[in-house]
mmCIF file with all atom_site columns, C-alpha atoms in Angstrom:
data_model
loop_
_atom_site.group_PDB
_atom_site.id
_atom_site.type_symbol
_atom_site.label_atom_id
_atom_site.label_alt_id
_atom_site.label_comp_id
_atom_site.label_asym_id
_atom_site.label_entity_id
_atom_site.label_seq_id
_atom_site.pdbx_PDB_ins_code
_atom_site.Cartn_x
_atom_site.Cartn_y
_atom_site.Cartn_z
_atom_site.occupancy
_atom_site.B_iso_or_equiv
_atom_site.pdbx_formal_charge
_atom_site.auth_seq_id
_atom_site.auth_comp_id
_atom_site.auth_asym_id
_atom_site.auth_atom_id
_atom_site.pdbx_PDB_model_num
ATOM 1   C CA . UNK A 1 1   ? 202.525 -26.957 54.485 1.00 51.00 ? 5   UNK A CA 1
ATOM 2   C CA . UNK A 1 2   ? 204.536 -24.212 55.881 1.00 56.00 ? 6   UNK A CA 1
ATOM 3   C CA . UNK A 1 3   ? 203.959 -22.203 52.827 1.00 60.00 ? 7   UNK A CA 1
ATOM 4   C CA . UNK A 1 4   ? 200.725 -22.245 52.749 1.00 81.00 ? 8   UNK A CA 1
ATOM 5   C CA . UNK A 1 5   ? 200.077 -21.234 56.368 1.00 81.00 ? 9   UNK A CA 1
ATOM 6   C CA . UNK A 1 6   ? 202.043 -18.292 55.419 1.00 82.00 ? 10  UNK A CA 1
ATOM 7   C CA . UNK A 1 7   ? 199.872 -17.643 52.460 1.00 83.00 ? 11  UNK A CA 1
ATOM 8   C CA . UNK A 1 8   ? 196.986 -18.223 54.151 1.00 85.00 ? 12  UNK A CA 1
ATOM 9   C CA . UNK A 1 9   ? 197.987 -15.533 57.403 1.00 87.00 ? 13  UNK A CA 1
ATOM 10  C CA . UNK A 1 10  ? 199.174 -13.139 54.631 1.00 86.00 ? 14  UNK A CA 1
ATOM 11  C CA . UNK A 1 11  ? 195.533 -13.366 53.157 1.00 89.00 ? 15  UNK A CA 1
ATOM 12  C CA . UNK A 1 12  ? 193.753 -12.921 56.453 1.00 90.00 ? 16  UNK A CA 1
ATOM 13  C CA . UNK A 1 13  ? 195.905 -9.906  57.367 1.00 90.00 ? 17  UNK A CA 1
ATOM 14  C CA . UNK A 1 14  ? 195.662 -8.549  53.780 1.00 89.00 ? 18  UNK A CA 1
ATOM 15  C CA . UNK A 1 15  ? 191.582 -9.206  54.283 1.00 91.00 ? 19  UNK A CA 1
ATOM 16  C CA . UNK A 1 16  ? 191.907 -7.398  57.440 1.00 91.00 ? 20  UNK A CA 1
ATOM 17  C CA . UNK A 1 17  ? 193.533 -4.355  56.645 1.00 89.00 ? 21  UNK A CA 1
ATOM 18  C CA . UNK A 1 18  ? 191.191 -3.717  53.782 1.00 87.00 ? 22  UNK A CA 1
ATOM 19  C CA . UNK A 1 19  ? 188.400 -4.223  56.070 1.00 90.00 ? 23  UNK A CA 1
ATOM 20  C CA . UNK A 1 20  ? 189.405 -1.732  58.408 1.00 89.00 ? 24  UNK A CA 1
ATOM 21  C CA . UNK A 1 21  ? 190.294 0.873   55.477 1.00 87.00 ? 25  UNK A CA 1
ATOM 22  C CA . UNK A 1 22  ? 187.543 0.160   53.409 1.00 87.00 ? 26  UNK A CA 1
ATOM 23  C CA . UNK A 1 23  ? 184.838 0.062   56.868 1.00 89.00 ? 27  UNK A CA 1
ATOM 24  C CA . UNK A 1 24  ? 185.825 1.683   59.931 1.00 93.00 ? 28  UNK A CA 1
ATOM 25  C CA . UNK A 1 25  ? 188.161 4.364   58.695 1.00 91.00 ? 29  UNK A CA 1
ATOM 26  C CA . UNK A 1 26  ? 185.560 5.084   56.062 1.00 91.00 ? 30  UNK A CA 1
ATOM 27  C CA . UNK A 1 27  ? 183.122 5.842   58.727 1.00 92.00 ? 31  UNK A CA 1
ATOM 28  C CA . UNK A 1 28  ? 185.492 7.492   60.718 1.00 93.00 ? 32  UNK A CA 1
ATOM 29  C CA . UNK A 1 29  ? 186.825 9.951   57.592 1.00 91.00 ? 33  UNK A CA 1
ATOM 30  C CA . UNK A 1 30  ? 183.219 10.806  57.749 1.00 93.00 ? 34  UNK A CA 1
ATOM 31  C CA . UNK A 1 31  ? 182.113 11.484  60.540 1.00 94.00 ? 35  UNK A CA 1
ATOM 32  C CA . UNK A 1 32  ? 185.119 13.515  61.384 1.00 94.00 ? 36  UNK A CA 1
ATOM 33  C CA . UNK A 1 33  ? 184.577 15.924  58.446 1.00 93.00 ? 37  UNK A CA 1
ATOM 34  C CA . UNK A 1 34  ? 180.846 15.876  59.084 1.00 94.00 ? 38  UNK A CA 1
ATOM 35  C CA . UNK A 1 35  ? 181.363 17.061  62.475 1.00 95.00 ? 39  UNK A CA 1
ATOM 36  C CA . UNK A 1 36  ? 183.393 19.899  61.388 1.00 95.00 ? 40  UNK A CA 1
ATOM 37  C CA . UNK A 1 37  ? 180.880 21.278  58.554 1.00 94.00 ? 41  UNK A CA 1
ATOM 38  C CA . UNK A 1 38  ? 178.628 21.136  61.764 1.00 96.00 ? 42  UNK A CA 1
ATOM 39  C CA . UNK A 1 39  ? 181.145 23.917  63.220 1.00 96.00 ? 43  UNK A CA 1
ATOM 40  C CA . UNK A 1 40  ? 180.858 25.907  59.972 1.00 96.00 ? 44  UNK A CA 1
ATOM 41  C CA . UNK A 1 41  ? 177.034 25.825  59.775 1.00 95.00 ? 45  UNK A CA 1
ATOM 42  C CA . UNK A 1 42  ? 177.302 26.867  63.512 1.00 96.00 ? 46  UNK A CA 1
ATOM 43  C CA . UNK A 1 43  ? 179.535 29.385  62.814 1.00 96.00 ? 47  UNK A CA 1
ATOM 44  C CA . UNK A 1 44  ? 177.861 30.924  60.037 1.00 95.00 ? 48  UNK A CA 1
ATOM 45  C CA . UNK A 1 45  ? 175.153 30.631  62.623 1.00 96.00 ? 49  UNK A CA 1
ATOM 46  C CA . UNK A 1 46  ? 176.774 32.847  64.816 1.00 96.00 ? 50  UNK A CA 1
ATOM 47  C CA . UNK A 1 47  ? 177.476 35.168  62.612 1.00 94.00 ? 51  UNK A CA 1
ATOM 48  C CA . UNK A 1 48  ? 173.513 35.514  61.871 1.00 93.00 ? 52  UNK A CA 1
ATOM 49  C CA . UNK A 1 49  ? 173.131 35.503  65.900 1.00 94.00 ? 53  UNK A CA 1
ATOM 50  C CA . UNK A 1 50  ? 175.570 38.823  66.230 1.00 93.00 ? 54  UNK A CA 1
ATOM 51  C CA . UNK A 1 51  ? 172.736 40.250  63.465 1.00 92.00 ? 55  UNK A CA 1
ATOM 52  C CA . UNK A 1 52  ? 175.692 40.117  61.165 1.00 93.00 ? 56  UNK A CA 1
ATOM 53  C CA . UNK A 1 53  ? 173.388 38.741  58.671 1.00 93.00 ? 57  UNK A CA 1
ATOM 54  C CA . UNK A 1 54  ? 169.810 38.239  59.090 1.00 93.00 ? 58  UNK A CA 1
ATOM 55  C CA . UNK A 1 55  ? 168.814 35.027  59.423 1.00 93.00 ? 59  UNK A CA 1
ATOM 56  C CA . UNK A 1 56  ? 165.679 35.470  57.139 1.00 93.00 ? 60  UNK A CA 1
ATOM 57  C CA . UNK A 1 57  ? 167.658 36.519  54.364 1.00 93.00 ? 61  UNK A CA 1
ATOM 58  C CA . UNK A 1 58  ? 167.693 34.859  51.296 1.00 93.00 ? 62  UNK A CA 1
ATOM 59  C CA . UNK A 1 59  ? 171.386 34.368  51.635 1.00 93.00 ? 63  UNK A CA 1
ATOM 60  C CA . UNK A 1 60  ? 171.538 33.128  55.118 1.00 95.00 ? 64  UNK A CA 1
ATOM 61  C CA . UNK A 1 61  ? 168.643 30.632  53.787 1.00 94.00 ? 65  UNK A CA 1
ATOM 62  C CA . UNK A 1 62  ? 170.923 29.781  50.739 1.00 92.00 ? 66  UNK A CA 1
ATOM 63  C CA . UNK A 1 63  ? 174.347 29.510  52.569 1.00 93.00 ? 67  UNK A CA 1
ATOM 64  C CA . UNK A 1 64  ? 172.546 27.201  55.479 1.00 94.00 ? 68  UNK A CA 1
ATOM 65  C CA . UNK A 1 65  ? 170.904 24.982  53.194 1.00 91.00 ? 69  UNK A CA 1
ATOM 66  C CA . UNK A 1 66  ? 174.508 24.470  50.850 1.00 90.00 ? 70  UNK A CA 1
ATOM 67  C CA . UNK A 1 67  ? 176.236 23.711  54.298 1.00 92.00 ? 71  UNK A CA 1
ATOM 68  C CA . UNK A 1 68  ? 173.436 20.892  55.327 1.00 91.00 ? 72  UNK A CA 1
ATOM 69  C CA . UNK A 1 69  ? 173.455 19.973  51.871 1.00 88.00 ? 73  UNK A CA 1
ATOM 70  C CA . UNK A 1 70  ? 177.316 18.943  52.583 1.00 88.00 ? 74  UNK A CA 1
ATOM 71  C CA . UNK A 1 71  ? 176.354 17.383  55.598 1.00 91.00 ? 75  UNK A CA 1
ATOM 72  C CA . UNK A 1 72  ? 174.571 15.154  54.594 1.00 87.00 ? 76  UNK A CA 1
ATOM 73  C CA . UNK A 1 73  ? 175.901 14.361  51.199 1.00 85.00 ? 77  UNK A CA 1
ATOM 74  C CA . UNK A 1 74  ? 179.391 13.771  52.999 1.00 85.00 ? 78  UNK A CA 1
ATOM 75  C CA . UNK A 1 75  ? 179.268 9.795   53.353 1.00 84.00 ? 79  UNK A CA 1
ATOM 76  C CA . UNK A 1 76  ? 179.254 9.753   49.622 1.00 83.00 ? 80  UNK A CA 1
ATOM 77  C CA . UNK A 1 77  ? 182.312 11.946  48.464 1.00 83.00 ? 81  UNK A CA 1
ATOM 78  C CA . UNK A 1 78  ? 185.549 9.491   47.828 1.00 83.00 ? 82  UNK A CA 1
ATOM 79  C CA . UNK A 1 79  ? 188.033 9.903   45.709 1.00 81.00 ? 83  UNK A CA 1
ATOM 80  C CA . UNK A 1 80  ? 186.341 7.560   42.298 1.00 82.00 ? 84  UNK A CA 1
ATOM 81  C CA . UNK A 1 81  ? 183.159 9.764   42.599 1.00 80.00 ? 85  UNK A CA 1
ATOM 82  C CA . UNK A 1 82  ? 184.801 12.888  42.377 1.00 78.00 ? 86  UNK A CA 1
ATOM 83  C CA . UNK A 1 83  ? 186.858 11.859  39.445 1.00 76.00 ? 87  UNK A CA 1
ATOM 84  C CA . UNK A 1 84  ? 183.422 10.614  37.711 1.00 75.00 ? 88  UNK A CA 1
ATOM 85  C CA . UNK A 1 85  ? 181.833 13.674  38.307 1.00 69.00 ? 89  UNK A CA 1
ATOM 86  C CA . UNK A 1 86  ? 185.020 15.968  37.180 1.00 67.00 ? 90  UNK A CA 1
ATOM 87  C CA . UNK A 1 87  ? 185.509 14.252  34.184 1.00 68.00 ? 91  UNK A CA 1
ATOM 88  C CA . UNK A 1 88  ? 181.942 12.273  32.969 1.00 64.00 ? 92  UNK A CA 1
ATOM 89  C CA . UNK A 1 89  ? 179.784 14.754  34.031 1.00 59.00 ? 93  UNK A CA 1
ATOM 90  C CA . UNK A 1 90  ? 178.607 18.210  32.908 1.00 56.00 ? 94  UNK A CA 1
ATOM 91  C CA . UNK A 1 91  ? 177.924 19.703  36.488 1.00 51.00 ? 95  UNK A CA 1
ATOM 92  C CA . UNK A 1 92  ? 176.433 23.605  36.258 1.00 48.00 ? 96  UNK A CA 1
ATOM 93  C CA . UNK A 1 93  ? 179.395 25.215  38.194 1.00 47.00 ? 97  UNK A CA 1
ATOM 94  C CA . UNK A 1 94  ? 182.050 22.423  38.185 1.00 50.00 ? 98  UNK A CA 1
ATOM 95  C CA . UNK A 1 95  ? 184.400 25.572  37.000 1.00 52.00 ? 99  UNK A CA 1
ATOM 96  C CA . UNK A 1 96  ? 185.041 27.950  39.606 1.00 48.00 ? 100 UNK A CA 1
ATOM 97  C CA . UNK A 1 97  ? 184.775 31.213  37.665 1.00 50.00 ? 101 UNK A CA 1
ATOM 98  C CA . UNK A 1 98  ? 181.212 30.241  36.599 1.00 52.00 ? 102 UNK A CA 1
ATOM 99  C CA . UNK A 1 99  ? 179.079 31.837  39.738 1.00 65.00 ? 103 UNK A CA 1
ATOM 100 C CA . UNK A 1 100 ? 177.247 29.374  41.415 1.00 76.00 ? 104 UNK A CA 1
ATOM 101 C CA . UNK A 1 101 ? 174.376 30.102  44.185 1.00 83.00 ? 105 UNK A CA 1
ATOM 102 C CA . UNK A 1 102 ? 176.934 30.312  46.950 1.00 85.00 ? 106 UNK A CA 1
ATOM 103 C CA . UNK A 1 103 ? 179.499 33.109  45.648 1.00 83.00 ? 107 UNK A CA 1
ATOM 104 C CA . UNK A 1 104 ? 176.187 35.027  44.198 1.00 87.00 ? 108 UNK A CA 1
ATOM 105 C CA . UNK A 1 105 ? 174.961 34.699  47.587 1.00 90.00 ? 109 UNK A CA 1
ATOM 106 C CA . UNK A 1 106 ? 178.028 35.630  49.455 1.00 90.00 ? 110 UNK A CA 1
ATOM 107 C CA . UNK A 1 107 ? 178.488 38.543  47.039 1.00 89.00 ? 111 UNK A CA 1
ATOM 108 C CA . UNK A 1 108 ? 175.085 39.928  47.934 1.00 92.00 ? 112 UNK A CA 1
ATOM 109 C CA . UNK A 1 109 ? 175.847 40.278  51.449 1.00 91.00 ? 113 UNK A CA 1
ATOM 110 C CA . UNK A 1 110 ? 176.527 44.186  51.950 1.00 89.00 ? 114 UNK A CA 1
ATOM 111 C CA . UNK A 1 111 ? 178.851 44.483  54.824 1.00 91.00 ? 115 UNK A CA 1
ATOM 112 C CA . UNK A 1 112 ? 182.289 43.825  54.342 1.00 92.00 ? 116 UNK A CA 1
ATOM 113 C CA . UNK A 1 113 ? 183.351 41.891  56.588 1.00 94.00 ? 117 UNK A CA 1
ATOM 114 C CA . UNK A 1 114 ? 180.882 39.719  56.966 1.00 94.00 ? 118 UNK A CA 1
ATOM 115 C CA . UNK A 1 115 ? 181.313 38.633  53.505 1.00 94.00 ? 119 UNK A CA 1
ATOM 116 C CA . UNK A 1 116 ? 185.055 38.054  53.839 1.00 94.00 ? 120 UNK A CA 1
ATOM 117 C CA . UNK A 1 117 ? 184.362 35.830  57.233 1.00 95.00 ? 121 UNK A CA 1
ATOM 118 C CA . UNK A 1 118 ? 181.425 34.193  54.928 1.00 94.00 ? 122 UNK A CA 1
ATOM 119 C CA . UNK A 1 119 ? 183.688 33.686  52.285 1.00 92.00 ? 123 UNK A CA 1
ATOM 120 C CA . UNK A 1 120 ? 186.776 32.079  54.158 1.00 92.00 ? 124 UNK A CA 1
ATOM 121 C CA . UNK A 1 121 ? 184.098 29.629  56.107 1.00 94.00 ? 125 UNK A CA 1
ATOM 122 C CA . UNK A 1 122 ? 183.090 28.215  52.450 1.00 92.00 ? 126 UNK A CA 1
ATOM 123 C CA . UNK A 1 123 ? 187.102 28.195  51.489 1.00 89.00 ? 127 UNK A CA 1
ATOM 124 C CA . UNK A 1 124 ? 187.203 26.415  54.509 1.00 91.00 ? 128 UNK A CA 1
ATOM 125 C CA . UNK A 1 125 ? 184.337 23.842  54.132 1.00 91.00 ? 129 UNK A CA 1
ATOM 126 C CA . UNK A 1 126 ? 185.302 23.010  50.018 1.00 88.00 ? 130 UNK A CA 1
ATOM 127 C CA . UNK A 1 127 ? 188.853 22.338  51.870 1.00 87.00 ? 131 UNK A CA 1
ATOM 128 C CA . UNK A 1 128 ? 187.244 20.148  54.621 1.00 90.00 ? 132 UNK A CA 1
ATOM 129 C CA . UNK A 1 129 ? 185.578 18.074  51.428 1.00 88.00 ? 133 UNK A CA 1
ATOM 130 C CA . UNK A 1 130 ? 189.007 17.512  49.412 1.00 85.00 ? 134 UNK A CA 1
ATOM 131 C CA . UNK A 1 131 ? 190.724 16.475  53.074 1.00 88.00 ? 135 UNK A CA 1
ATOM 132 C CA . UNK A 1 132 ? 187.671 13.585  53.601 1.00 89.00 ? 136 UNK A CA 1
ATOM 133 C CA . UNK A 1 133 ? 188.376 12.770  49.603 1.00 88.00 ? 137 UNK A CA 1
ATOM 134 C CA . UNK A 1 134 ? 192.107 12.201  50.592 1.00 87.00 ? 138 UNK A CA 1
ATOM 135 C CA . UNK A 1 135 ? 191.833 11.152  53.202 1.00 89.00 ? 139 UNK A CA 1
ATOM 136 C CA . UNK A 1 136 ? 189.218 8.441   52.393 1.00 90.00 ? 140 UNK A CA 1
ATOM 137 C CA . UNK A 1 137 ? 191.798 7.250   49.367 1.00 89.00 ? 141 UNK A CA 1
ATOM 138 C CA . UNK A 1 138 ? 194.220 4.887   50.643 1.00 87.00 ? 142 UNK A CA 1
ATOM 139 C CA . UNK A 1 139 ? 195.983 5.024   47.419 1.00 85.00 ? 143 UNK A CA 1
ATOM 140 C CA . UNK A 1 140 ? 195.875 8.953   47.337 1.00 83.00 ? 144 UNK A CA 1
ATOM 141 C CA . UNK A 1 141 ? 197.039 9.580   50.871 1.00 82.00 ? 145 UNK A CA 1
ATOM 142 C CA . UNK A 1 142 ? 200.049 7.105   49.986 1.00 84.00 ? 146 UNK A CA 1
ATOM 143 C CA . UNK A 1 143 ? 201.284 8.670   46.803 1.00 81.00 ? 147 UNK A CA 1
ATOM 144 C CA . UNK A 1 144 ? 200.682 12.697  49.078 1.00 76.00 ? 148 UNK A CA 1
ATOM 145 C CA . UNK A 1 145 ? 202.777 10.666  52.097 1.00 78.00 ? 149 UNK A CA 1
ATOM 146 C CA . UNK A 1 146 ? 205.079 9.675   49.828 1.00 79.00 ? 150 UNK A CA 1
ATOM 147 C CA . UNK A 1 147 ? 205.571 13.156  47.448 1.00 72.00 ? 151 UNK A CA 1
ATOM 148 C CA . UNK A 1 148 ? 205.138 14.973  50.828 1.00 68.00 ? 152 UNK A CA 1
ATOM 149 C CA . UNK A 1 149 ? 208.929 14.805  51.962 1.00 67.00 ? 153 UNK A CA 1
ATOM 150 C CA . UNK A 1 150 ? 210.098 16.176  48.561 1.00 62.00 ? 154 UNK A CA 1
ATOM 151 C CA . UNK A 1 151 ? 207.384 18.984  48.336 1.00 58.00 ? 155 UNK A CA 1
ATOM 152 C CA . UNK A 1 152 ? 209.113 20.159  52.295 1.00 58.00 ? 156 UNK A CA 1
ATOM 153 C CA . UNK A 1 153 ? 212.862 19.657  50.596 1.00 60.00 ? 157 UNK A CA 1
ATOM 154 C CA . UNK A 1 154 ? 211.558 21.927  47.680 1.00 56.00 ? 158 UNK A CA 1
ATOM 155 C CA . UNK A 1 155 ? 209.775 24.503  49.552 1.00 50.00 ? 159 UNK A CA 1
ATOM 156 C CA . UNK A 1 156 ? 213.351 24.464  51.852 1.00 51.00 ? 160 UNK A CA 1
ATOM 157 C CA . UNK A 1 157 ? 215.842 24.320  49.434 1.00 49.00 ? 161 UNK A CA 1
ATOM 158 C CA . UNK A 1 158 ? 215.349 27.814  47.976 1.00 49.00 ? 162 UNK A CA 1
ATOM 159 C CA . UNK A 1 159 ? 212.615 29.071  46.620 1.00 51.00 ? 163 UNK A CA 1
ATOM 160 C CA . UNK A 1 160 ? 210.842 28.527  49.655 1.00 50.00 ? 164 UNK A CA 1
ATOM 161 C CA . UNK A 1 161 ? 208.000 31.530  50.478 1.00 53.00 ? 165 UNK A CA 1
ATOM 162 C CA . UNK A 1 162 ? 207.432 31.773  46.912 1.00 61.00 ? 166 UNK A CA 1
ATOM 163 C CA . UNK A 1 163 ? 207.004 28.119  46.197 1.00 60.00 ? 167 UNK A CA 1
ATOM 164 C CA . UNK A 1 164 ? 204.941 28.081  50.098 1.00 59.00 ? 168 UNK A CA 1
ATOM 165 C CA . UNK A 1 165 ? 202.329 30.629  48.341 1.00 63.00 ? 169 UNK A CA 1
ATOM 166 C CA . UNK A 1 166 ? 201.913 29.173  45.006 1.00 68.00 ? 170 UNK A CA 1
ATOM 167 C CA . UNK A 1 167 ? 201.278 25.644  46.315 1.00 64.00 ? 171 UNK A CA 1
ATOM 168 C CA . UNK A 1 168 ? 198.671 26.674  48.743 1.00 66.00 ? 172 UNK A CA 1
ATOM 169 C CA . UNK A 1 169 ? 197.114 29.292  46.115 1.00 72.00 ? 173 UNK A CA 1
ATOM 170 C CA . UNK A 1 170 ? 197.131 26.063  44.209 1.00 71.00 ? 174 UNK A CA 1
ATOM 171 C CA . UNK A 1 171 ? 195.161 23.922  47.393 1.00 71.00 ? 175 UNK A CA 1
ATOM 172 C CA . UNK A 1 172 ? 193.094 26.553  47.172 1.00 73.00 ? 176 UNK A CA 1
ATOM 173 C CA . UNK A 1 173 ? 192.133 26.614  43.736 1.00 74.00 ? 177 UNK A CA 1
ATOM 174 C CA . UNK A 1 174 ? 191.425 22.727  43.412 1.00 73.00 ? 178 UNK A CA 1
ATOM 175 C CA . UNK A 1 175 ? 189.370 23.085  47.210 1.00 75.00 ? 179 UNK A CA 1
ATOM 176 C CA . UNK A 1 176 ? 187.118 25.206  45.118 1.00 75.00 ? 180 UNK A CA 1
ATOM 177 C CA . UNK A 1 177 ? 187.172 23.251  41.978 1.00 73.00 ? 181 UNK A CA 1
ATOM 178 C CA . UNK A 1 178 ? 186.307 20.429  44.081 1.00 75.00 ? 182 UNK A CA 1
ATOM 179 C CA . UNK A 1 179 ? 184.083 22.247  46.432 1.00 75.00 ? 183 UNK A CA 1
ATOM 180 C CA . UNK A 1 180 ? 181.567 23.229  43.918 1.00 73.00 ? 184 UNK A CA 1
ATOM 181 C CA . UNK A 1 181 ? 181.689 19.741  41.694 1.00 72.00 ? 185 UNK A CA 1
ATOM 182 C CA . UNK A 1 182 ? 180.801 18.237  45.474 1.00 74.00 ? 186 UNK A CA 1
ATOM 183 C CA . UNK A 1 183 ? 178.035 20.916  45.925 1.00 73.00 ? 187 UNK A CA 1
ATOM 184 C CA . UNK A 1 184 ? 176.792 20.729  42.599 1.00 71.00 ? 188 UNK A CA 1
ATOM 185 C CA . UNK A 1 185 ? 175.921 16.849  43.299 1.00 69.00 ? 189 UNK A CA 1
ATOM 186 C CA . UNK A 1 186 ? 175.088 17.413  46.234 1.00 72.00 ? 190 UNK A CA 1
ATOM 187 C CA . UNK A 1 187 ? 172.329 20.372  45.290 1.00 71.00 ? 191 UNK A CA 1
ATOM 188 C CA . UNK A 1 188 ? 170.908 17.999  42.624 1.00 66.00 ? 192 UNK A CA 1
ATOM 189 C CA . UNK A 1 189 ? 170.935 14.964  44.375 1.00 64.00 ? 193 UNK A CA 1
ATOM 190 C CA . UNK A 1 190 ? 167.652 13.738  44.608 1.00 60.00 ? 194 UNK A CA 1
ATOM 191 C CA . UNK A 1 191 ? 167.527 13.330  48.348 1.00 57.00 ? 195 UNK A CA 1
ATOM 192 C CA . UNK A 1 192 ? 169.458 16.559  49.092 1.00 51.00 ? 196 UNK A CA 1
ATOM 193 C CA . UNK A 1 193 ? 167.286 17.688  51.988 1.00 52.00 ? 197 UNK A CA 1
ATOM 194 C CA . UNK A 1 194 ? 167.859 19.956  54.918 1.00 46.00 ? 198 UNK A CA 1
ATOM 195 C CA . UNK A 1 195 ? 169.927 18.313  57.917 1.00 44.00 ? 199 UNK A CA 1
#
């Protein structure tokens, strides 16, 4: 009898945790990186508010409506739909050299640095998407936790500013890859609408 009750609290805990990591944290992954694509669609806001680019543009019209459509695609990017889409899917600019209506607009903007500040909040949104996709992946943010210690003992142990800039030129790299597969779905979804 005893082992059973022990079964039995190890299934209700079990049932529990996957509750709260397949529910609540879920909503709360979300939500989180919704709120700050809100901040990037503000700021590129701001930028069109210190006439930086003009908000009638066809660019700030195209960079606004790519944000919103990451807002509100957001509650639908995990970890098993990205790797469908990567790998099932033939997705227009799933390969970050093709251009794709977001660099073409970002490379149409004239002054300088505007399109560098443009450009880093859109490195920074793509790496906002892959952090909710991790982050939403109980089994993804293990095996990082887990590889993390040894990726700090590498980066310490000797090669260290070299090995620093090729792993984060290498974040970089599949942020964008991931980026525009998100976008991509997200611009042909059929209820991609403005936030």
């Amino acid at each position: 009898m005893i082992l059973d009750l022990d079964a039995l609290e190890g299934l209700v805990a079990l049932s529990a945790l996957l509750w709260v990591v397949y529910g609540p944290w879920q909503w709360v992954c979300t939500d989180y990186g919704r709120q700050l694509l809100f901040e990037k669609r503000d700021a590129l806001f701001d930028l069109g508010r210190a006439r930086k680019i003009d908000f009638a543009s066809v660019e700030y019209r195209t960079l606004r409506t790519s944000l919103e459509t990451l807002i509100r695609f957001s509650h639908e990017v995990t970890l098993m739909r990205f790797l469908y889409l990567a790998w099932s899917l033939k997705l227009p600019y799933r390969n970050p050299r093709v251009e794709n209506p977001i660099n073409l607009a970002i490379g149409r903007i004239s002054h300088h640095e505007t399109r560098r500040d443009v450009n880093r909040l859109f490195r920074e949104a793509h790496l906002i998407v892959v952090m909710m996709i991790v982050f939403k992946s109980p089994l993804l943010l293990a095996v990082l936790l887990v590889c993390s210690p040894f990726v700090m003992f590498g980066a310490l142990g000797g090669i260290a500013l070299g090995y620093i800039r090729r792993w984060w030129a290498a974040v970089e790299r599949v942020a964008q890859i991931v980026g525009n597969t998100v976008q991509a779905e997200a611009d042909l979804s059929p209820n991609a609408e403005a936030v």
